């Protein structure tokens, strides 16, 4: 019986010690990929440009679409991970009392050799306007630490991705920072 109690105590102390190695990101909006060996891979942080462009037909005949997109320089993120069946990402927020789906946006970029782009909104002469056009990736979230979430993406394809964390307590948003990463080569 003493050996059993000792074995349980050793097991619990080892599991608690291992769990304490993983800390929350330092700042709001920072994120890291939680790897299978319980180590972390910090995501690259990028400042975005918001660009609005109209199609040529808008200028020529007054009919067409105007699109607003966020752009990040470079074809791909330096933070890469292999294709996984599922992916866990730790994201720091103001607190973790809000539903993570309402403040964390995980989306896919369209990319080419120079920039990564994601459409925010579009307005057409006859089609009206639409907002929130990002190619969102659904995830499940759970609390982690004092102010963070672990978001789990069950399946994710190869490509370039970004995460934006909004501050629900602040009306004065600063410049938009996107945490970026890539899946696959």
CSV table of C-alpha atoms in Angstrom, one decimal:
chain,number,residue,atom,x,y,z
A,1,UNK,CA,0.0,0.0,0.0
A,2,UNK,CA,2.9,2.4,0.8
A,3,UNK,CA,4.5,1.7,-2.5
A,4,UNK,CA,1.2,2.4,-4.3
A,5,UNK,CA,0.8,5.8,-2.5
A,6,UNK,CA,4.4,6.6,-3.2
A,7,UNK,CA,3.9,5.7,-6.9
A,8,UNK,CA,0.8,7.9,-7.2
A,9,UNK,CA,2.6,10.8,-5.5
A,10,UNK,CA,5.5,10.6,-7.9
A,11,UNK,CA,3.2,10.4,-10.9
A,12,UNK,CA,1.2,13.4,-9.8
A,13,UNK,CA,4.3,15.5,-9.1
A,14,UNK,CA,5.7,14.7,-12.5
A,15,UNK,CA,2.5,15.5,-14.3
A,16,UNK,CA,2.2,18.8,-12.4
A,17,UNK,CA,5.8,19.7,-13.1
A,18,UNK,CA,5.3,19.0,-16.8
A,19,UNK,CA,2.2,21.1,-17.0
A,20,UNK,CA,4.0,24.1,-15.4
A,21,UNK,CA,6.6,24.2,-18.2
A,22,UNK,CA,4.0,25.6,-20.7
A,23,UNK,CA,3.4,29.3,-20.0
A,24,UNK,CA,0.9,31.7,-21.5
A,25,UNK,CA,2.2,34.0,-24.3
A,26,UNK,CA,3.5,37.3,-22.9
A,27,UNK,CA,1.2,39.8,-24.7
A,28,UNK,CA,-2.4,40.0,-25.8
A,29,UNK,CA,-2.7,38.8,-29.4
A,30,UNK,CA,0.4,36.6,-29.3
A,31,UNK,CA,0.0,32.9,-30.1
A,32,UNK,CA,2.0,29.7,-30.3
A,33,UNK,CA,1.4,26.2,-31.7
A,34,UNK,CA,1.3,23.5,-29.1
A,35,UNK,CA,3.4,20.7,-30.5
A,36,UNK,CA,2.7,17.0,-29.7
A,37,UNK,CA,5.9,16.8,-27.5
A,38,UNK,CA,4.4,19.6,-25.3
A,39,UNK,CA,6.8,22.3,-26.6
A,40,UNK,CA,5.7,25.5,-28.2
A,41,UNK,CA,6.3,27.1,-31.6
A,42,UNK,CA,5.8,30.9,-31.5
A,43,UNK,CA,3.8,32.3,-34.4
A,44,UNK,CA,5.3,35.1,-36.5
A,45,UNK,CA,3.7,38.5,-35.9
A,46,UNK,CA,3.0,40.8,-38.8
A,47,UNK,CA,1.5,44.3,-39.2
A,48,UNK,CA,-1.2,44.3,-42.0
A,49,UNK,CA,-2.0,46.8,-44.7
A,50,UNK,CA,-5.6,47.4,-45.5
A,51,UNK,CA,-6.1,48.1,-49.2
A,52,UNK,CA,-9.3,48.9,-51.1
A,53,UNK,CA,-9.4,48.5,-54.9
A,54,UNK,CA,-12.1,48.9,-57.5
A,55,UNK,CA,-12.3,46.9,-60.7
A,56,UNK,CA,-11.6,48.7,-63.9
A,57,UNK,CA,-15.3,48.6,-64.9
A,58,UNK,CA,-16.2,50.8,-62.0
A,59,UNK,CA,-14.0,53.6,-63.5
A,60,UNK,CA,-15.0,53.0,-67.1
A,61,UNK,CA,-18.8,52.4,-66.9
A,62,UNK,CA,-19.6,52.9,-63.2
A,63,UNK,CA,-20.6,49.3,-62.7
A,64,UNK,CA,-18.5,46.7,-60.8
A,65,UNK,CA,-17.1,45.8,-57.4
A,66,UNK,CA,-14.9,47.5,-54.8
A,67,UNK,CA,-13.0,45.1,-52.5
A,68,UNK,CA,-11.2,45.7,-49.2
A,69,UNK,CA,-8.4,43.3,-48.3
A,70,UNK,CA,-5.8,42.9,-45.7
A,71,UNK,CA,-2.3,42.2,-47.0
A,72,UNK,CA,0.8,40.8,-45.3
A,73,UNK,CA,4.1,41.2,-47.1
A,74,UNK,CA,5.9,38.0,-48.2
A,75,UNK,CA,4.7,34.8,-49.8
A,76,UNK,CA,4.7,32.7,-46.7
A,77,UNK,CA,5.2,32.7,-43.0
A,78,UNK,CA,8.6,31.6,-41.5
A,79,UNK,CA,6.7,29.7,-38.8
A,80,UNK,CA,5.9,26.3,-40.4
A,81,UNK,CA,4.5,23.1,-39.1
A,82,UNK,CA,3.7,19.7,-40.7
A,83,UNK,CA,0.3,18.8,-41.8
A,84,UNK,CA,-1.7,17.4,-38.9
A,85,UNK,CA,-5.0,15.8,-38.4
A,86,UNK,CA,-5.6,18.4,-35.7
A,87,UNK,CA,-3.8,21.5,-34.5
A,88,UNK,CA,-3.7,23.1,-31.0
A,89,UNK,CA,-2.8,26.8,-30.8
A,90,UNK,CA,-2.5,28.8,-27.5
A,91,UNK,CA,-3.7,32.4,-27.9
A,92,UNK,CA,-3.4,35.2,-25.3
A,93,UNK,CA,-6.4,37.4,-24.9
A,94,UNK,CA,-7.5,40.2,-22.5
A,95,UNK,CA,-9.1,37.5,-20.3
A,96,UNK,CA,-10.6,34.2,-21.0
A,97,UNK,CA,-14.2,35.0,-19.9
A,98,UNK,CA,-15.5,35.6,-23.4
A,99,UNK,CA,-16.5,33.0,-25.9
A,100,UNK,CA,-13.3,32.6,-28.0
A,101,UNK,CA,-15.3,32.4,-31.3
A,102,UNK,CA,-16.4,36.0,-30.8
A,103,UNK,CA,-12.9,37.5,-30.3
A,104,UNK,CA,-10.4,35.2,-32.1
A,105,UNK,CA,-10.4,34.9,-35.9
A,106,UNK,CA,-8.5,32.1,-37.5
A,107,UNK,CA,-8.5,32.5,-41.3
A,108,UNK,CA,-6.8,31.3,-44.5
A,109,UNK,CA,-4.8,33.7,-46.7
A,110,UNK,CA,-4.8,33.6,-50.5
A,111,UNK,CA,-1.1,33.9,-51.3
A,112,UNK,CA,1.2,34.5,-54.3
A,113,UNK,CA,4.9,35.2,-54.5
A,114,UNK,CA,4.8,38.7,-53.0
A,115,UNK,CA,1.9,39.0,-50.5
A,116,UNK,CA,-0.7,37.1,-48.6
A,117,UNK,CA,-4.2,38.5,-48.9
A,118,UNK,CA,-7.6,38.0,-47.2
A,119,UNK,CA,-10.8,39.8,-48.3
A,120,UNK,CA,-12.5,41.8,-45.6
A,121,UNK,CA,-15.5,43.2,-47.5
A,122,UNK,CA,-16.8,44.0,-50.9
A,123,UNK,CA,-19.4,46.3,-52.4
A,124,UNK,CA,-21.0,45.9,-55.8
A,125,UNK,CA,-23.1,48.3,-57.9
A,126,UNK,CA,-26.0,45.8,-58.0
A,127,UNK,CA,-25.0,43.1,-55.5
A,128,UNK,CA,-24.9,45.4,-52.5
A,129,UNK,CA,-22.2,45.0,-49.8
A,130,UNK,CA,-20.9,42.3,-47.7
A,131,UNK,CA,-18.6,42.4,-44.6
A,132,UNK,CA,-16.6,39.8,-42.8
A,133,UNK,CA,-15.6,37.9,-45.9
A,134,UNK,CA,-12.5,36.3,-44.4
A,135,UNK,CA,-12.1,32.5,-45.1
A,136,UNK,CA,-12.7,31.5,-41.5
A,137,UNK,CA,-11.5,28.2,-40.1
A,138,UNK,CA,-13.8,26.8,-37.4
A,139,UNK,CA,-12.2,25.7,-34.1
A,140,UNK,CA,-13.1,24.7,-30.6
A,141,UNK,CA,-11.8,26.7,-27.7
A,142,UNK,CA,-11.1,26.1,-24.0
A,143,UNK,CA,-9.6,28.2,-21.3
A,144,UNK,CA,-5.8,28.0,-20.6
A,145,UNK,CA,-4.2,29.8,-17.7
A,146,UNK,CA,-5.4,33.2,-16.6
A,147,UNK,CA,-5.9,35.0,-19.9
A,148,UNK,CA,-5.5,32.5,-22.7
A,149,UNK,CA,-7.3,30.0,-24.8
A,150,UNK,CA,-6.3,26.7,-26.4
A,151,UNK,CA,-8.0,26.6,-29.8
A,152,UNK,CA,-8.2,23.2,-31.5
A,153,UNK,CA,-8.7,22.9,-35.2
A,154,UNK,CA,-9.8,19.3,-36.0
A,155,UNK,CA,-8.6,19.3,-39.6
A,156,UNK,CA,-6.5,21.9,-41.4
A,157,UNK,CA,-5.2,21.9,-45.0
A,158,UNK,CA,-1.8,23.0,-46.2
A,159,UNK,CA,-1.7,26.7,-46.7
A,160,UNK,CA,-1.0,30.1,-45.1
A,161,UNK,CA,-3.1,31.2,-42.1
A,162,UNK,CA,-3.5,34.1,-39.8
A,163,UNK,CA,-5.0,34.8,-36.3
A,164,UNK,CA,-6.4,38.1,-35.2
A,165,UNK,CA,-7.5,38.7,-31.6
A,166,UNK,CA,-9.9,41.5,-30.9
A,167,UNK,CA,-10.1,43.3,-27.6
A,168,UNK,CA,-13.8,43.4,-26.6
A,169,UNK,CA,-13.1,45.8,-23.8
A,170,UNK,CA,-11.6,48.5,-26.0
A,171,UNK,CA,-13.2,50.8,-28.6
A,172,UNK,CA,-9.8,52.2,-29.5
A,173,UNK,CA,-8.2,49.5,-31.6
A,174,UNK,CA,-4.6,49.9,-32.3
A,175,UNK,CA,-3.0,48.8,-35.6
A,176,UNK,CA,-4.0,45.3,-36.6
A,177,UNK,CA,-1.5,42.6,-35.8
A,178,UNK,CA,-1.8,39.2,-37.3
A,179,UNK,CA,-0.1,36.1,-36.0
A,180,UNK,CA,0.8,34.0,-39.1
A,181,UNK,CA,1.8,30.4,-39.7
A,182,UNK,CA,1.9,27.9,-42.5
A,183,UNK,CA,1.0,24.3,-42.8
A,184,UNK,CA,3.1,22.0,-45.0
A,185,UNK,CA,6.0,23.0,-47.2
